[in-house]
CSV table of C-alpha atoms in Angstrom, one decimal:
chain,number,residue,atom,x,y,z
A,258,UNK,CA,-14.9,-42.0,-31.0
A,259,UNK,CA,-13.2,-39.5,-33.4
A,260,UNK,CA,-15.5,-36.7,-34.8
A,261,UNK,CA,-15.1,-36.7,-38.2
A,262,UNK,CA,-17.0,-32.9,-38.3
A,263,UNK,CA,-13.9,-31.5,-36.6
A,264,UNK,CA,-11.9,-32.2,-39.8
A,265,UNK,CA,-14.3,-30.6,-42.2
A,266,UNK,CA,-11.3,-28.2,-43.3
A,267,UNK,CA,-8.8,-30.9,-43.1
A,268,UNK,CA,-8.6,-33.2,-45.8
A,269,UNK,CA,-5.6,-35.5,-45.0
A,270,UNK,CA,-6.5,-35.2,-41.1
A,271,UNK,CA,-9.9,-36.4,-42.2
A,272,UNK,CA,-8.8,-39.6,-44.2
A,273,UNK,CA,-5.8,-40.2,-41.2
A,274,UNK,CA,-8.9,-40.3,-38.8
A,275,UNK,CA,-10.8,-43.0,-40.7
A,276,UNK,CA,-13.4,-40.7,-41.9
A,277,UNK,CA,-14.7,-39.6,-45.6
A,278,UNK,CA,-14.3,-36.3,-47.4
A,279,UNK,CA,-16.6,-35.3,-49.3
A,280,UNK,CA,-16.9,-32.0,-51.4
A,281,UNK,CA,-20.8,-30.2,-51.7
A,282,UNK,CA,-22.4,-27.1,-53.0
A,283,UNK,CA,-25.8,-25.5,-52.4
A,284,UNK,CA,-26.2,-25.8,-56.5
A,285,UNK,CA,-27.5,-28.8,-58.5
A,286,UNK,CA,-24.3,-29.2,-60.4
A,287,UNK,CA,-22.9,-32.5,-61.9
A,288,UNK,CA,-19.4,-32.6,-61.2
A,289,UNK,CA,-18.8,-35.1,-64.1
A,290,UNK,CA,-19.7,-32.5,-67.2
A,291,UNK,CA,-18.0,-29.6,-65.7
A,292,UNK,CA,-15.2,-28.1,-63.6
A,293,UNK,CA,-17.3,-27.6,-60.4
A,294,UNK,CA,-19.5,-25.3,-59.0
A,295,UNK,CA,-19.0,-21.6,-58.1
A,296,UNK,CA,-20.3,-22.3,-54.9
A,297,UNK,CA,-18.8,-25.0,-52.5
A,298,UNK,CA,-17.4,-26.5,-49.2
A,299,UNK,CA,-16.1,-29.4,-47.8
A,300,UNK,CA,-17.7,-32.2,-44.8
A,301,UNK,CA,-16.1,-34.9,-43.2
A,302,UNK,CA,-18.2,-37.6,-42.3
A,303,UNK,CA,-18.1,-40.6,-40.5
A,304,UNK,CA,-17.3,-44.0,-42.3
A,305,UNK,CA,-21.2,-45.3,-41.7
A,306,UNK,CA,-22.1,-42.4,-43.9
A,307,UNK,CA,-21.9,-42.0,-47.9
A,308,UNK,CA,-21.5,-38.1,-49.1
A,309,UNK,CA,-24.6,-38.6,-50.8
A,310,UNK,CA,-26.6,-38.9,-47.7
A,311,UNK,CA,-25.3,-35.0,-47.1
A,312,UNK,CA,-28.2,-34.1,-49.3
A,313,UNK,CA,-30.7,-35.9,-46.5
A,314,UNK,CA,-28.7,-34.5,-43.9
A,315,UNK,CA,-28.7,-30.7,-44.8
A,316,UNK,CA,-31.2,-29.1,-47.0
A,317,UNK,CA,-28.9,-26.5,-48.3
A,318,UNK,CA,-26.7,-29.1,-49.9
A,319,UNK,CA,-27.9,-29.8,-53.8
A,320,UNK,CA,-24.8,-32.0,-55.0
A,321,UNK,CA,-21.8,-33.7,-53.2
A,322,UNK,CA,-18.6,-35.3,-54.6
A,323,UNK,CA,-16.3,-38.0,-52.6
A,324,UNK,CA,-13.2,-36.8,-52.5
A,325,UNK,CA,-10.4,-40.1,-53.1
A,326,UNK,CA,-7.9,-40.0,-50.9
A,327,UNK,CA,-5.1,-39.3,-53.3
A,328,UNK,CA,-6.8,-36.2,-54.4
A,329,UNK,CA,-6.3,-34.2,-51.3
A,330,UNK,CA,-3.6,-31.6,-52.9
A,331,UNK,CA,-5.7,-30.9,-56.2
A,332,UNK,CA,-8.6,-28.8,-53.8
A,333,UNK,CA,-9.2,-25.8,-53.8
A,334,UNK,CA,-10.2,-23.4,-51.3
A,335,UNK,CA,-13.6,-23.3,-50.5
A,336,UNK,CA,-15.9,-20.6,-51.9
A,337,UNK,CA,-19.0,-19.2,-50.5
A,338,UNK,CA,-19.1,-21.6,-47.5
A,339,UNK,CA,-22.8,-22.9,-47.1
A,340,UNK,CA,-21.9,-24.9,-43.8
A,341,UNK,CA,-21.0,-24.2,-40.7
A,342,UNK,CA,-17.2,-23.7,-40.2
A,343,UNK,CA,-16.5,-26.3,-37.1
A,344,UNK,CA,-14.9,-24.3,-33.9
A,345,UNK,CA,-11.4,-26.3,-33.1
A,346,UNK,CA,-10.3,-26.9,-30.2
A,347,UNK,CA,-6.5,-25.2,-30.7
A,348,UNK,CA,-7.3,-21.5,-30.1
A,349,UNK,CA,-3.7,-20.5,-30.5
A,350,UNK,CA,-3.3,-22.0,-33.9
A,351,UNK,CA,-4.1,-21.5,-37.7
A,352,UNK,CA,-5.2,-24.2,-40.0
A,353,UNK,CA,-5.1,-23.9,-43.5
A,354,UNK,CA,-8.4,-25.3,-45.1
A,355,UNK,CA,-7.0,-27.6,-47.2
A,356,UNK,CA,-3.8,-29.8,-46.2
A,357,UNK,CA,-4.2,-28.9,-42.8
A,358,UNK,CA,-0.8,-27.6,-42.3
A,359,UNK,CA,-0.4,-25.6,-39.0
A,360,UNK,CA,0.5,-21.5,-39.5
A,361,UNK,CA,2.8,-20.1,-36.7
A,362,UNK,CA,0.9,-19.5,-33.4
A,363,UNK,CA,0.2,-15.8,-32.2
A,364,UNK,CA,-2.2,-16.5,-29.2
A,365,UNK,CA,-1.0,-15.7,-26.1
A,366,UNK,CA,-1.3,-19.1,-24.9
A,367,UNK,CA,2.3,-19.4,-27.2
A,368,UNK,CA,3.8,-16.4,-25.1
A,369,UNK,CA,6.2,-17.3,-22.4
A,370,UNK,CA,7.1,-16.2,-18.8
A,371,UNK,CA,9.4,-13.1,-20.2
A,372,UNK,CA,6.4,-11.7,-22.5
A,373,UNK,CA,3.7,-12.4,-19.8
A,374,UNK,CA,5.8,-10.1,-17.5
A,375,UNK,CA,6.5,-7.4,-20.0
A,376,UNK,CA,2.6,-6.8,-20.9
A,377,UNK,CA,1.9,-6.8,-16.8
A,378,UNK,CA,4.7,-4.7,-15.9
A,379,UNK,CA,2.9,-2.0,-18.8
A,380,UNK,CA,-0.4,-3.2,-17.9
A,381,UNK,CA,0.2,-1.7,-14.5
A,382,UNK,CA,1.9,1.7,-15.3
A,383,UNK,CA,-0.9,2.3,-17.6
A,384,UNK,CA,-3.5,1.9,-15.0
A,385,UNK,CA,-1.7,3.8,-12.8
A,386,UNK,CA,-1.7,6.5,-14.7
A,387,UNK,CA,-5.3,6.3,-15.6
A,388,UNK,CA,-5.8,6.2,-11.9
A,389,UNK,CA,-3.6,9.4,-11.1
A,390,UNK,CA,-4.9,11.1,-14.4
A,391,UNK,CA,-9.1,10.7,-12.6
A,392,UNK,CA,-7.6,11.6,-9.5
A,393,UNK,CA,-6.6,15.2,-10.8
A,394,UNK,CA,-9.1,15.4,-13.0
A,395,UNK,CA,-11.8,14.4,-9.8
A,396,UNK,CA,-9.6,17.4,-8.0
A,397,UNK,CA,-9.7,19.8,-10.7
A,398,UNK,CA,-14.1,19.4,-10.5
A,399,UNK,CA,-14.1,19.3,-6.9
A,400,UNK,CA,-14.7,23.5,-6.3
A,401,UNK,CA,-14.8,25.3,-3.2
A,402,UNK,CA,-18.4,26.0,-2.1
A,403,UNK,CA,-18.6,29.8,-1.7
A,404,UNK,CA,-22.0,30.9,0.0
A,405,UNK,CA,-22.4,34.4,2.4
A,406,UNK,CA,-21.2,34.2,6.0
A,407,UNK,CA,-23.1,31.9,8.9
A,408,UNK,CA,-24.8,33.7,11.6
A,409,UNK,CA,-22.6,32.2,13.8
A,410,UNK,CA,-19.7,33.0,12.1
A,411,UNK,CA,-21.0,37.0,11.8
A,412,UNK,CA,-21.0,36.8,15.6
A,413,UNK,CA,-17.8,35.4,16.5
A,414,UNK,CA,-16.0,37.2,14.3
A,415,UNK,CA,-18.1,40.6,14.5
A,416,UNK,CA,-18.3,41.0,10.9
A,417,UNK,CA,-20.7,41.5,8.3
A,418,UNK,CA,-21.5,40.9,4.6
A,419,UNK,CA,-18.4,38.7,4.6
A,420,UNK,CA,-18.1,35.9,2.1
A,421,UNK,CA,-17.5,32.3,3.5
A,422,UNK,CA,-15.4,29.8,1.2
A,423,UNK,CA,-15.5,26.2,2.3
A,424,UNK,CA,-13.6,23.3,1.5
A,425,UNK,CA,-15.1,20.8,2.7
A,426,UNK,CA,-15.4,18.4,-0.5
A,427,UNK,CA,-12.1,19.7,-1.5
A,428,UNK,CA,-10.2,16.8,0.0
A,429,UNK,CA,-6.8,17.0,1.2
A,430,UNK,CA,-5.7,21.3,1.4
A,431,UNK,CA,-2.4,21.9,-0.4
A,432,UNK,CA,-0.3,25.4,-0.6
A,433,UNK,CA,-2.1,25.3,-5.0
A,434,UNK,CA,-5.7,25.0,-3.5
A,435,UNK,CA,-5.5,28.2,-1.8
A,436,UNK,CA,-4.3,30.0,-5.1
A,437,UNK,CA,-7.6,31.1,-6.4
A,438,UNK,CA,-8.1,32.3,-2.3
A,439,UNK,CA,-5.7,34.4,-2.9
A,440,UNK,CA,-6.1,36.1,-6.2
A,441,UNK,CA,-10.5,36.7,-5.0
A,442,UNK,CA,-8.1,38.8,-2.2
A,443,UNK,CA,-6.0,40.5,-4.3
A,444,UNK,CA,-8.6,42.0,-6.2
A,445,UNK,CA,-8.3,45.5,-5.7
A,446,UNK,CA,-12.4,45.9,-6.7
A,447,UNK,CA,-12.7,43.1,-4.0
A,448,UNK,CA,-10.4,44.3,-1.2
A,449,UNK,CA,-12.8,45.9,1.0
A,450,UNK,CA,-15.1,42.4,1.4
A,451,UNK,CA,-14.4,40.4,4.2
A,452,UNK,CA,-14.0,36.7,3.4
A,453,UNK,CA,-14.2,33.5,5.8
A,454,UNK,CA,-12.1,30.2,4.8
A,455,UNK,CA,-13.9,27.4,6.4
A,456,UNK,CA,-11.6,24.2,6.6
A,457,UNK,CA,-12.7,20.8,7.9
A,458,UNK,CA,-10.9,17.6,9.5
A,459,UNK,CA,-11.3,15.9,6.1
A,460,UNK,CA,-8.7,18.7,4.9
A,461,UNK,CA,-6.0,17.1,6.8
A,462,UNK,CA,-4.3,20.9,7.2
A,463,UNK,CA,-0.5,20.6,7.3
A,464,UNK,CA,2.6,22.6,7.8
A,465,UNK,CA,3.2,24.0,4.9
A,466,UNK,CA,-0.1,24.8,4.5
A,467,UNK,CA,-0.6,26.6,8.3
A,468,UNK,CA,2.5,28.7,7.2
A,469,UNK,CA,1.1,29.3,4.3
A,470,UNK,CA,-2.5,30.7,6.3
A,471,UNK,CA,-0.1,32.5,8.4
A,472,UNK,CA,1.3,34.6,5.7
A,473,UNK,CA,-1.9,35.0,3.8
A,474,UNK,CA,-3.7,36.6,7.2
A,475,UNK,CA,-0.8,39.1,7.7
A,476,UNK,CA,-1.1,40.3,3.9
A,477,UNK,CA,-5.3,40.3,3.8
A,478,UNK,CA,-6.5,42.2,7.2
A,479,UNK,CA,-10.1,41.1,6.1
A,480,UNK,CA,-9.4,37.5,6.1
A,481,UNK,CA,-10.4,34.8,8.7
A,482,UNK,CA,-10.5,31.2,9.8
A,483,UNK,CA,-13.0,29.0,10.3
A,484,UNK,CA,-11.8,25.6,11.3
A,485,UNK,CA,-12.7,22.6,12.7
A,486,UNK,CA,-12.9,20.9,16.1
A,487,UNK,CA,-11.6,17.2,15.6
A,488,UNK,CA,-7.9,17.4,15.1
A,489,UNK,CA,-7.1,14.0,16.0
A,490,UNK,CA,-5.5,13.4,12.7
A,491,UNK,CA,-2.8,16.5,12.8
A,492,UNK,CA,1.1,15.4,13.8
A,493,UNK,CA,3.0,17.2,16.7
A,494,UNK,CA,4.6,19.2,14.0
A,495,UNK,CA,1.1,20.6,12.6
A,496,UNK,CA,-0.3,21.6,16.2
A,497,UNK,CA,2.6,23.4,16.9
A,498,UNK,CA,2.7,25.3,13.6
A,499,UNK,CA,-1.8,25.6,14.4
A,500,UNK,CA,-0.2,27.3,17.8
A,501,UNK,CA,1.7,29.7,16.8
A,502,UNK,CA,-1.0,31.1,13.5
A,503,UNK,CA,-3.7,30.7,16.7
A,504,UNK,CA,-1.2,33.0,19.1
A,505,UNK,CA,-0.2,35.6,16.3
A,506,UNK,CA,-4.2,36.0,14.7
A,507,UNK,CA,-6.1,34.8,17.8
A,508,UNK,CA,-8.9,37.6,17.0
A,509,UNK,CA,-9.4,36.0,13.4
A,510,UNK,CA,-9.3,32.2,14.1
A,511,UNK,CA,-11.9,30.5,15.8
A,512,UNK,CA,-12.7,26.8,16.2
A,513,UNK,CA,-16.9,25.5,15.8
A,514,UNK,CA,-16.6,23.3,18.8
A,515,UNK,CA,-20.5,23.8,19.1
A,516,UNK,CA,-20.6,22.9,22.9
A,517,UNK,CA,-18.3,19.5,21.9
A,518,UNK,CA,-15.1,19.3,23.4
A,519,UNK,CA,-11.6,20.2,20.8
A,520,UNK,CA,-10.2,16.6,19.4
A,521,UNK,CA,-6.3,16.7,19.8
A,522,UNK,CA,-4.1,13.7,19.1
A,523,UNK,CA,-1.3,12.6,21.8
A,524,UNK,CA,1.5,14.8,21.1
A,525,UNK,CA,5.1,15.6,23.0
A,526,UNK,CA,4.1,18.2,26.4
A,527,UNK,CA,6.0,20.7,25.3
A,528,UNK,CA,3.6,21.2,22.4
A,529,UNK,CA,0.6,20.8,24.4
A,530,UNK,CA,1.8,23.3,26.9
A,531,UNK,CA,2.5,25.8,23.9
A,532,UNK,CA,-0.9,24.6,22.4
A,533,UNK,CA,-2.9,25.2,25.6
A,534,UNK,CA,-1.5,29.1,25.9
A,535,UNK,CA,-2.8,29.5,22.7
A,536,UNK,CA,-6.3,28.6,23.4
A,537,UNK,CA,-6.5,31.1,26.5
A,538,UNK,CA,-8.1,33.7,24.1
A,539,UNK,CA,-10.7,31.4,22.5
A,540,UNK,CA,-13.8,31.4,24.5
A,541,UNK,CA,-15.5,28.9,22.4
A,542,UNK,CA,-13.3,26.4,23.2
A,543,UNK,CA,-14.7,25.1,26.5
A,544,UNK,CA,-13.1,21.5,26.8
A,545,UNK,CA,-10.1,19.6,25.5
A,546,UNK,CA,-9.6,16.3,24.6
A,547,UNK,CA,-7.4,13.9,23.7
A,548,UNK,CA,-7.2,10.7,21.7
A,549,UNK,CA,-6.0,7.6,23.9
A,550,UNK,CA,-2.6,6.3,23.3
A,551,UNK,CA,-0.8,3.5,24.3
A,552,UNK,CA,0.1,5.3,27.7
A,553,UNK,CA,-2.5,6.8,29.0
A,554,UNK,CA,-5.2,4.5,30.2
A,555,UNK,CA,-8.2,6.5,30.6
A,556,UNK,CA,-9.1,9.4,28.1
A,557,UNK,CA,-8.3,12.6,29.1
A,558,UNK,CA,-10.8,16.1,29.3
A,559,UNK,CA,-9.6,19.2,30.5
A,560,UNK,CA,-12.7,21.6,31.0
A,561,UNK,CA,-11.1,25.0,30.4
A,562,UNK,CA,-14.2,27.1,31.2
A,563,UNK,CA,-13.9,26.6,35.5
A,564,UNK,CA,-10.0,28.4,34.9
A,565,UNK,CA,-11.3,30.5,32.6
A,566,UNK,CA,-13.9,32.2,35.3
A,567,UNK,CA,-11.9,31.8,38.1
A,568,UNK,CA,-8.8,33.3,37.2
A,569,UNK,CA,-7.4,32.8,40.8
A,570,UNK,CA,-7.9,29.0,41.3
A,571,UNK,CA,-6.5,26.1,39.5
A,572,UNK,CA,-8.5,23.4,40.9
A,573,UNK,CA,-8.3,19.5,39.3
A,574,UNK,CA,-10.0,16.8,42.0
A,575,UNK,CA,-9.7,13.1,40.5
A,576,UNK,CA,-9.5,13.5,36.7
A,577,UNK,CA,-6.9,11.4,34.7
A,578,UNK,CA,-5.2,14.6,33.5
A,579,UNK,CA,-1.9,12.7,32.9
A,580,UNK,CA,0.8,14.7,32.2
A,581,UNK,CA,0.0,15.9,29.0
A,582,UNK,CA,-3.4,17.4,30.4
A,583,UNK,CA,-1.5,19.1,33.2
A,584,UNK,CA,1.2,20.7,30.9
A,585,UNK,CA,-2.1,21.9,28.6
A,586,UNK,CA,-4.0,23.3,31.6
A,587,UNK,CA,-0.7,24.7,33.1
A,588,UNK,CA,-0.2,26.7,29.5
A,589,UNK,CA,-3.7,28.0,29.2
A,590,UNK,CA,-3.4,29.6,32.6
A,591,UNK,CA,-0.2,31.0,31.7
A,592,UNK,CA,-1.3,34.2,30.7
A,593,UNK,CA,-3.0,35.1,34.0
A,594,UNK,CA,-0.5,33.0,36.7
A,595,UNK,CA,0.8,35.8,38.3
A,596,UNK,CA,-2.9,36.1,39.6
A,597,UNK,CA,-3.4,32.4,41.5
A,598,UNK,CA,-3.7,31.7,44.8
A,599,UNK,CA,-4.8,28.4,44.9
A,600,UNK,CA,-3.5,25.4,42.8
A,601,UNK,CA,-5.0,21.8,44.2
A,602,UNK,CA,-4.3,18.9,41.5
A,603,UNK,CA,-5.9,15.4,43.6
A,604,UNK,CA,-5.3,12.5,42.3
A,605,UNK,CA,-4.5,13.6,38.4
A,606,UNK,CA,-2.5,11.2,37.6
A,607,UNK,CA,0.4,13.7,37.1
A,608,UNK,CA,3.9,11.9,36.9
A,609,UNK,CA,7.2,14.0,37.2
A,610,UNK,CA,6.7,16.3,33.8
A,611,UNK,CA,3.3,17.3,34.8
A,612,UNK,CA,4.7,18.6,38.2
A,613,UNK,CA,7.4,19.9,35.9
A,614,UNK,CA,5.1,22.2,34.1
A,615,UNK,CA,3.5,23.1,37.2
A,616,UNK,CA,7.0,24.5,38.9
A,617,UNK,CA,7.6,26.6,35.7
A,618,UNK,CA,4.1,27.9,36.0
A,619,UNK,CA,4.4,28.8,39.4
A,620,UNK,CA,7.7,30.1,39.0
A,621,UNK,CA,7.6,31.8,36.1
A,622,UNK,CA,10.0,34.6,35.2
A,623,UNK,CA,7.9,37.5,34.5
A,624,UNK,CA,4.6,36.1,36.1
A,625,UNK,CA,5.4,34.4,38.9
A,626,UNK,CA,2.6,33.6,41.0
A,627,UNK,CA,3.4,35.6,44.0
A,628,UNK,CA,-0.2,35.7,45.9
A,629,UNK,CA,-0.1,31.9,45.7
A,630,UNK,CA,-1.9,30.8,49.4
A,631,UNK,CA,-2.6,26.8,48.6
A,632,UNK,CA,-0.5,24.6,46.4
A,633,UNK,CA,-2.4,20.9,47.3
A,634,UNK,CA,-0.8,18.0,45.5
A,635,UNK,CA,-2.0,14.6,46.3
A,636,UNK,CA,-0.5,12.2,43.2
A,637,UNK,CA,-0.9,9.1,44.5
A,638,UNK,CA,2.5,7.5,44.3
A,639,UNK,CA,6.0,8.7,45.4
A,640,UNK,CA,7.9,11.8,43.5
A,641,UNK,CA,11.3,12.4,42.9
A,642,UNK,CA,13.1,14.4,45.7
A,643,UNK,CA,14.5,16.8,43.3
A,644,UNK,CA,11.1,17.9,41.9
A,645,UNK,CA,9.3,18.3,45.1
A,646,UNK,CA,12.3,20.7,46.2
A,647,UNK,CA,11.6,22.2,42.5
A,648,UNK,CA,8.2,22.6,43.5
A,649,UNK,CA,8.8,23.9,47.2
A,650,UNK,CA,11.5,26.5,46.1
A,651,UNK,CA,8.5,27.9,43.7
């Protein structure tokens, strides 16, 4: 069944459809003695129904007029609409009241593919840069927490009344977020107070921004570093750069390991051997360990404080060292090897570079261990000729 209501504004649709049109108004007009009331609309109803029944139907309707079917393009528009205005089904098209003629589509259901694409494509740059836009704006509100130095942080560095700035809600550390650092140093009214710069793992510290530190501690002898214990997330290019600023300020950069061990990542044994000499100054740092990668089995812990008290012994019995544990341990005892007499590594797990770094430690040129009475080796597999004559020559 058609519904006649749909076709209230459109006459010649109405009449196609089998249904009446009928004019009304809310005023008691005759529509015989005059042109018509100020105030009108238009109903089509169903065929069972007569226009005069409208004024049974709907209270606000006072007179009606049937309009013939020939008389569809002497109507005018409607004025002062006193009924409902039916909601059409055809969203993306405009109907004019009267003829029913259809007015050129602008909903997007008319768009095609190419103009779809277009308003996506700018859709997405736009919230991207709304995105990037919060992000600086989130980063430009995020400011560094200043507060007066820890207790803790008065004792290990053996200063006082100094000034601790931390970042740890300022995200990810960049060479810019260390500018307003460095002007509060400048400040010749400022100069003589001591300030601490407290950086956490969330800071994700970085070349650029170690070398940066670097130059910042030569140029500002009151400065120092306060920084954290879990690098698991630095690169073998940022633990080298964290060697050399440890090595160079070792007095005026100290790790909170808080009696937990120092997180590294698995890096290349060259950098862990550097890495390890500069941690032979740092008596906070007790133990070392690293984050499990694909070829090391078991984690690996190197305790530093039994070599650090016995200065003569380098003792390992049954701990997966691995050879990046032994090149670490063989670089924190560096500084002292001309002083062992007894290196014993039992079942370490130490493959062919471990031993490696144990010749060059042994045989070092301006340290050599000389006084060395026991060198114990028990690896568990076979070694290559050519390092145990390595070893034997050292």
């Amino acid at each position: 069944a058609v519904d006649c209501a749909f076709f209230a504004r459109n006459c010649d649709g109405c009449f196609a459809n089998g249904c009446r049109y009928c004019q009304t108004s809310p005023e008691d007009w005759s529509f015989v003695n005059s042109d018509g009331p100020s105030i009108f609309d238009y109903a089509c109803l169903s065929k069972i129904y007569q226009c005069g029944d409208l004024m049974q139907l709907r209270p606000d309707v006072a007179s009606v007029r049937a309009i013939a079917r020939d008389g569809c393009d002497e109507l005018r528009p409607a004025r002062g609409p006193s009924t409902r205005t039916p909601t059409t089904t055809r969203a993306s098209s405009a109907v004019d009241p009267i003829k029913g003629e259809v007015a050129d589509a602008w909903w997007p259901e008319e768009w095609g593919i190419v103009v779809w694409l277009g308003i996506a494509i700018v859709s997405g740059f736009l919230l991207l840069g709304c995105c990037y836009l919060a992000h600086r704006w989130r980063r430009r509100l995020q400011r560094v927490h200043v507060a007066p130095q820890s207790a803790w942080e008065s004792r290990i560095f053996k200063t006082k009344g100094s000034v601790r700035w931390d970042f740890a809600r300022a995200g990810v550390v960049n060479e810019s977020d260390l500018e307003a650092a460095k002007r509060a140093l400048s400040d010749r009214a400022e100069a003589h107070r001591a300030r601490c710069l407290t950086f956490w793992a969330s800071n994700c510290l970085r070349v650029s921004v170690l070398n940066e530190l670097d130059h910042m501690l030569l140029s500002y002898p009151t400065l120092t570093l306060s920084l954290d214990a879990d690098w698991r997330k630095a690169d073998d290019a940022t633990l080298a750069a964290l060697a050399k600023v440890l090595i160079k300020h070792r007095d005026r950069c100290k790790f909170r390991t808080g009696g937990q061990a120092l997180s590294l990542p698995v890096a290349t044994v060259t950098t862990l051997n550097s890495f390890g000499e500069s941690l032979s100054s740092h008596h906070e740092v007790d133990v070392v360990s690293f984050e499990k990668g694909k070829e090391v089995h078991e984690p690996c812990r190197v305790a530093l404080a039994p070599l650090r008290l016995g200065s003569t012994e380098m003792v390992f019995n049954r701990q997966p060292l691995g050879d990046m544990g032994c090149s670490l341990a063989c670089g924190f005892v560096r500084p002292w090897g001309g002083r062992l007499q007894i290196a014993r590594l039992v079942e370490c797990s130490i493959g062919d570079l471990g031993c490696g770094f144990l010749a060059r430690l042994l045989a070092h040129a301006r340290q050599p261990a000389a006084k060395l009475k026991e060198l114990n080796l028990i690896l568990g597999y076979p070694l290559d000729f050519g390092f145990l004559g390595w070893i034997g020559e050292s």
